[in-house]
Amino acid sequence: KQKVVLKALLMLAYVHKAQKAIQDSVGDGLYHRPLMLVLVNSVNTEDADLELFFRELERIARKGVSEKLWQAVKNELWQELQGNLAFVFEENERLHVSQDAWQSLDMADVLWEVFNAESHGAIEVLVRPSNRQEMAFKLQTSDRPFALIKIGDISTWLKGKLSGYEVVERFEDESYFARLNQDDSHITILMGSRTFYEGWDSNRPNVICYINIGVGEDARKFVLQSVGRGVRIEPLKGKRKRLLPLYNAGEVDKSLFSQLKDLVQPLESLFIFGTNRQALQTVIKGLKQERVRTDERQLSLFEINPEVQKEGVRLLVPVYKQVAQPLAEHRQVAKFGIAGDEFDALKCFVEATDDQVLLMLGDTTPANLRLLRKSLSEPGSFYQQDGRRHGDLLRLLRRVLEWWTILPEEVERLKELQDEICHFRYIAVTLKDIGELERKAKAVKEYPDRARELQSQYGTLPPAEFMERAKSLRSSEEFDYDGKKIAIKHIAQHYYLPVVLSVGKGVDYIRHIIKTPSEVDFVNDLERYLSQQGNKFREFDWWFFSKLDENLDEIYIPYYDPKTNRIARFKPDFIFWLKKGERYYIVFVDPKGTEHVDWLRKVEGYRAVFEENGRPKELQHDKFQVTVHLFLRTDDMSKISPAEYQRFWFDQMDVMIGRLLMAGSP
């Protein structure tokens, strides 16, 4: 609990310092003073979530934290912020946290930027007798309040949870909550449940911390609404867009933009923390599906291909469950990455340290400690000693012990596809006039019906008229906006229709289409291959494929990610379903390239789940014998190393299908 609180405070202090950097660069009047929202499930019950958070906040305010805990939390959060992280709603933007600014953060920064104080101190309570819904807090070492609780009734808190605290009555007319958006508001933390977010509009929140928020429908709606408080931005007074759109619209001059562009990302970002991982995953999924930018319009032109709904066609996807055996015991694919000298240091430290001390330092169990000692005596089975550096012996010890407790996933069953692919329902554009785009998409969508109608008229129309109508039939269209083109296509085997691809780079007015160059190239190559008379897809009874959107769709391969020391989700770019007799193939295809260094871990994740002794496991689903395959596409097979992984790579379409057919032969 203390770690969650401390991480959120650290992030808030970092954003505050970013705001100070903007002030130092160009002066006052730009952006806002960052604020953290703390949203809880219970307020007035015994051991209420709000009270638990407040107690941790008070401990930190009163006496700080140990240097070991500070460094552990700081380093853990730094590791989480690395890895080229993408924003939820900005497909092409990646998070950049200044390493120098992060490393320079210390407890004094948290005191000054968050608690408005220069030193630790006891908390005193500020109340206004005429207002029974809010109370503020300040340190006795400061003359400015830093936190505000806004709940239905503060009486229970004052009588029970805050007995013994110094309570100061204030008689100003205006409440702290009413002044939150004023430039002179010193409140940096706003705590409450579901009572204050409705009807409240603020551009200040940069951090939201959810404490024990559940996954039920009511909780999900609450979180979706409350997150909306953290995505409002006002770089300039009255200008409620991010800096780059303001600059592109001519509302910010070039010199000011040049001064600010490298400083503003923290102020234009929302960082979400929480105590319930499953709840946050549910929240993020809901956000991705339901939020549409205020300047966007969704296109409701895309539908599931009628061909995949015909009798006999069944599109299967895997469903996973956690296994009882910890990840560390899956030695063939899940070795812990560590630098050789750090392994030697860890081994010496563990061998020289008493069990009771290790149990305390590692916050672990005797069983895990026995496994740790065993693993260090058999390093070849458990460790990959050319791995990453962890930088701190205590953090390394805890990460190894955490590694022992990670539970991987395995296939529980196969199910028919339902809503796991849904991104086509959220394709949206930032165009004021979408008439031409809609007309072209509608024409491509109706292409099969129009083609069948024309075919039925063969022989009844004059040849010249028949040929003229045939020429007007188009299975693809191009749409151009400001020199940025997209192609709208009817691809008969795609899961939904029509399919939209970018033509060239810089297409930024439409979301959730096939835009990455490697993915566009793959689809174009597939179309060219299908036009060949002898293409090997003809050997299947039927087949279909679909683009997968990593932000919205829920089809994945679990794998161990050493950067985060947890099970992550690999979402390949495409999925294929192919049937030949009673053999059924689910094929994941990822046309990324060897320069993406995580591919080896992802392949290992696939092998752990879907292979046995180097061959795909056979999964039974009704009468089908199902195997799951993974292929990665590259333009240069000579770069694939080690050699045992070359079977996962292909550079020609017929190579991929040929391998698949060989895998299915008796």
Short mmCIF file of C-alpha atoms in Angstrom, two decimals, residues 413-607:
data_model
loop_
_atom_site.label_atom_id
_atom_site.label_comp_id
_atom_site.label_asym_id
_atom_site.label_seq_id
_atom_site.Cartn_x
_atom_site.Cartn_y
_atom_site.Cartn_z
CA ARG A 413 -10.03 -24.22 -24.17
CA LEU A 414 -10.93 -22.90 -27.61
CA LYS A 415 -14.04 -20.84 -28.15
CA GLU A 416 -15.82 -19.31 -31.11
CA LEU A 417 -14.98 -15.70 -31.81
CA GLN A 418 -17.47 -13.21 -30.35
CA ASP A 419 -16.36 -9.69 -29.45
CA GLU A 420 -12.63 -10.34 -29.12
CA ILE A 421 -12.11 -8.43 -32.39
CA CYS A 422 -13.99 -5.15 -32.13
CA HIS A 423 -11.70 -2.34 -33.33
CA PHE A 424 -13.59 -1.89 -36.61
CA ARG A 425 -16.51 -0.53 -34.60
CA TYR A 426 -14.33 2.35 -33.38
CA ILE A 427 -12.80 3.62 -36.61
CA ALA A 428 -13.08 7.40 -36.33
CA VAL A 429 -12.00 10.45 -38.32
CA THR A 430 -11.22 14.08 -37.52
CA LEU A 431 -12.77 15.38 -40.74
CA LYS A 432 -15.49 18.01 -40.75
CA ASP A 433 -16.94 16.71 -44.02
CA ILE A 434 -17.08 12.93 -44.26
CA GLY A 435 -19.52 12.74 -47.17
CA GLU A 436 -17.02 11.68 -49.83
CA LEU A 437 -15.34 9.17 -47.52
CA GLU A 438 -18.70 7.62 -46.61
CA ARG A 439 -19.76 7.40 -50.26
CA LYS A 440 -16.57 5.61 -51.28
CA ALA A 441 -16.66 3.24 -48.30
CA LYS A 442 -20.31 2.46 -48.99
CA ALA A 443 -19.54 1.73 -52.67
CA VAL A 444 -16.80 -0.75 -51.69
CA LYS A 445 -19.01 -2.29 -49.03
CA GLU A 446 -21.76 -2.90 -51.58
CA TYR A 447 -19.38 -4.26 -54.23
CA PRO A 448 -20.29 -7.98 -53.77
CA ASP A 449 -24.03 -7.32 -54.02
CA ARG A 450 -23.63 -5.13 -57.08
CA ALA A 451 -21.35 -7.68 -58.72
CA ARG A 452 -23.87 -10.47 -58.12
CA GLU A 453 -26.69 -8.30 -59.42
CA LEU A 454 -24.76 -7.51 -62.60
CA GLN A 455 -23.83 -11.15 -63.08
CA SER A 456 -27.51 -12.10 -62.90
CA GLN A 457 -28.16 -9.70 -65.78
CA TYR A 458 -25.57 -11.30 -68.05
CA GLY A 459 -27.22 -12.07 -71.37
CA THR A 460 -30.20 -9.80 -70.71
CA LEU A 461 -28.31 -6.52 -71.15
CA PRO A 462 -26.76 -5.30 -74.40
CA PRO A 463 -23.04 -6.22 -74.38
CA ALA A 464 -21.94 -2.59 -74.48
CA GLU A 465 -24.10 -1.66 -71.52
CA PHE A 466 -22.97 -4.77 -69.59
CA MET A 467 -19.31 -3.87 -70.16
CA GLU A 468 -19.93 -0.25 -69.16
CA ARG A 469 -21.52 -1.32 -65.88
CA ALA A 470 -18.73 -3.84 -65.25
CA LYS A 471 -16.14 -1.08 -65.62
CA SER A 472 -17.94 1.02 -63.01
CA LEU A 473 -17.73 -1.79 -60.46
CA ARG A 474 -14.79 -1.18 -58.13
CA SER A 475 -13.60 -3.41 -55.30
CA SER A 476 -11.37 -0.63 -54.00
CA GLU A 477 -11.35 3.15 -53.73
CA GLU A 478 -8.83 5.77 -52.67
CA PHE A 479 -9.60 8.75 -50.47
CA ASP A 480 -7.26 11.74 -50.30
CA TYR A 481 -7.25 14.43 -47.63
CA ASP A 482 -4.54 17.08 -47.65
CA GLY A 483 -2.29 14.82 -49.73
CA LYS A 484 -2.64 11.92 -47.26
CA LYS A 485 -4.24 8.91 -48.90
CA ILE A 486 -6.04 5.85 -47.65
CA ALA A 487 -7.20 2.82 -49.64
CA ILE A 488 -10.64 1.31 -48.98
CA LYS A 489 -10.73 -2.32 -50.11
CA HIS A 490 -12.99 -5.32 -50.37
CA ILE A 491 -10.82 -8.30 -49.43
CA ALA A 492 -13.09 -11.31 -49.65
CA GLN A 493 -11.47 -13.30 -46.81
CA HIS A 494 -11.14 -10.49 -44.27
CA TYR A 495 -13.19 -10.77 -41.06
CA TYR A 496 -14.82 -7.37 -41.48
CA LEU A 497 -15.46 -5.23 -44.56
CA PRO A 498 -14.36 -2.91 -46.00
CA VAL A 499 -10.65 -2.88 -45.10
CA VAL A 500 -8.89 0.49 -44.80
CA LEU A 501 -5.13 0.91 -45.29
CA SER A 502 -2.93 3.98 -45.37
CA VAL A 503 -1.19 4.79 -48.65
CA GLY A 504 2.15 6.30 -47.69
CA LYS A 505 2.94 7.98 -44.38
CA GLY A 506 1.41 10.75 -42.33
CA VAL A 507 -2.24 9.65 -42.33
CA ASP A 508 -3.38 11.20 -39.05
CA TYR A 509 -7.07 11.92 -39.62
CA ILE A 510 -8.37 8.38 -39.12
CA ARG A 511 -7.80 5.85 -36.32
CA HIS A 512 -7.81 2.08 -35.98
CA ILE A 513 -7.01 1.31 -39.62
CA ILE A 514 -4.05 -0.65 -41.01
CA LYS A 515 -1.42 2.06 -40.88
CA THR A 516 1.99 0.63 -39.90
CA PRO A 517 4.11 0.24 -43.09
CA SER A 518 5.03 -3.40 -42.38
CA GLU A 519 1.35 -4.29 -41.93
CA VAL A 520 0.28 -2.42 -45.07
CA ASP A 521 3.03 -4.16 -47.06
CA PHE A 522 1.89 -7.53 -45.74
CA VAL A 523 -1.72 -7.01 -46.83
CA ASN A 524 -0.65 -5.75 -50.26
CA ASP A 525 1.68 -8.74 -50.70
CA LEU A 526 -1.11 -11.08 -49.62
CA GLU A 527 -3.43 -9.58 -52.24
CA ARG A 528 -0.80 -9.99 -54.94
CA TYR A 529 -0.22 -13.59 -53.89
CA LEU A 530 -3.94 -14.38 -53.92
CA SER A 531 -4.19 -13.09 -57.49
CA GLN A 532 -1.78 -15.82 -58.62
CA GLN A 533 -3.42 -18.88 -60.12
CA GLY A 534 -1.39 -21.40 -58.13
CA ASN A 535 -1.51 -19.79 -54.68
CA LYS A 536 -1.53 -22.36 -51.88
CA PHE A 537 -4.53 -20.88 -50.09
CA ARG A 538 -6.61 -22.71 -52.69
CA GLU A 539 -5.70 -26.00 -51.00
CA PHE A 540 -7.89 -25.20 -47.97
CA ASP A 541 -11.63 -25.78 -47.71
CA TRP A 542 -12.00 -22.22 -46.46
CA TRP A 543 -9.90 -19.59 -44.77
CA PHE A 544 -10.25 -16.08 -43.33
CA PHE A 545 -7.99 -13.57 -41.64
CA SER A 546 -8.26 -10.34 -39.66
CA LYS A 547 -6.16 -7.41 -38.58
CA LEU A 548 -5.74 -7.26 -34.78
CA ASP A 549 -5.62 -3.92 -32.99
CA GLU A 550 -3.34 -4.10 -29.94
CA ASN A 551 -5.29 -1.38 -28.15
CA LEU A 552 -8.83 -2.69 -28.53
CA ASP A 553 -8.83 -6.37 -29.46
CA GLU A 554 -8.47 -9.13 -26.88
CA ILE A 555 -6.66 -11.91 -28.73
CA TYR A 556 -3.12 -12.51 -27.53
CA ILE A 557 -0.29 -14.90 -26.70
CA PRO A 558 0.95 -14.72 -23.08
CA TYR A 559 4.71 -14.41 -22.54
CA TYR A 560 7.14 -13.47 -19.82
CA ASP A 561 8.42 -9.89 -20.13
CA PRO A 562 11.69 -9.46 -18.23
CA LYS A 563 11.42 -5.66 -18.34
CA THR A 564 8.35 -5.67 -16.11
CA ASN A 565 9.00 -9.09 -14.51
CA ARG A 566 5.45 -10.25 -15.22
CA ILE A 567 3.32 -12.10 -17.76
CA ALA A 568 2.59 -9.76 -20.66
CA ARG A 569 0.32 -10.06 -23.70
CA PHE A 570 1.79 -10.36 -27.17
CA LYS A 571 -0.81 -9.20 -29.68
CA PRO A 572 0.33 -10.11 -33.20
CA ASP A 573 -0.82 -7.91 -36.06
CA PHE A 574 -2.90 -10.56 -37.85
CA ILE A 575 -4.75 -13.80 -37.17
CA PHE A 576 -5.65 -16.41 -39.82
CA TRP A 577 -8.15 -19.27 -39.58
CA LEU A 578 -7.76 -22.11 -42.10
CA LYS A 579 -9.62 -25.42 -42.42
CA LYS A 580 -8.67 -28.48 -44.45
CA GLY A 581 -10.76 -31.55 -43.77
CA GLU A 582 -10.80 -32.04 -40.02
CA ARG A 583 -7.54 -30.18 -39.55
CA TYR A 584 -7.93 -26.63 -38.33
CA TYR A 585 -5.18 -24.01 -38.12
CA ILE A 586 -5.08 -20.82 -36.06
CA VAL A 587 -2.16 -18.78 -37.36
CA PHE A 588 -0.75 -15.60 -35.83
CA VAL A 589 1.32 -13.44 -38.18
CA ASP A 590 3.45 -10.50 -37.07
CA PRO A 591 5.25 -8.66 -39.91
CA LYS A 592 7.52 -6.58 -37.72
CA GLY A 593 11.15 -7.36 -38.48
CA THR A 594 14.19 -8.53 -36.56
CA GLU A 595 15.02 -5.06 -35.26
CA HIS A 596 12.27 -5.43 -32.65
CA VAL A 597 14.32 -7.01 -29.87
CA ASP A 598 11.37 -8.46 -27.95
CA TRP A 599 10.52 -10.99 -30.65
CA LEU A 600 12.58 -13.76 -29.05
CA ARG A 601 10.69 -13.55 -25.74
CA LYS A 602 7.39 -13.55 -27.60
CA VAL A 603 8.35 -16.63 -29.60
CA GLU A 604 9.38 -18.34 -26.36
CA GLY A 605 5.98 -17.46 -24.92
CA TYR A 606 4.27 -19.05 -27.93
CA ARG A 607 6.42 -22.19 -27.64
#
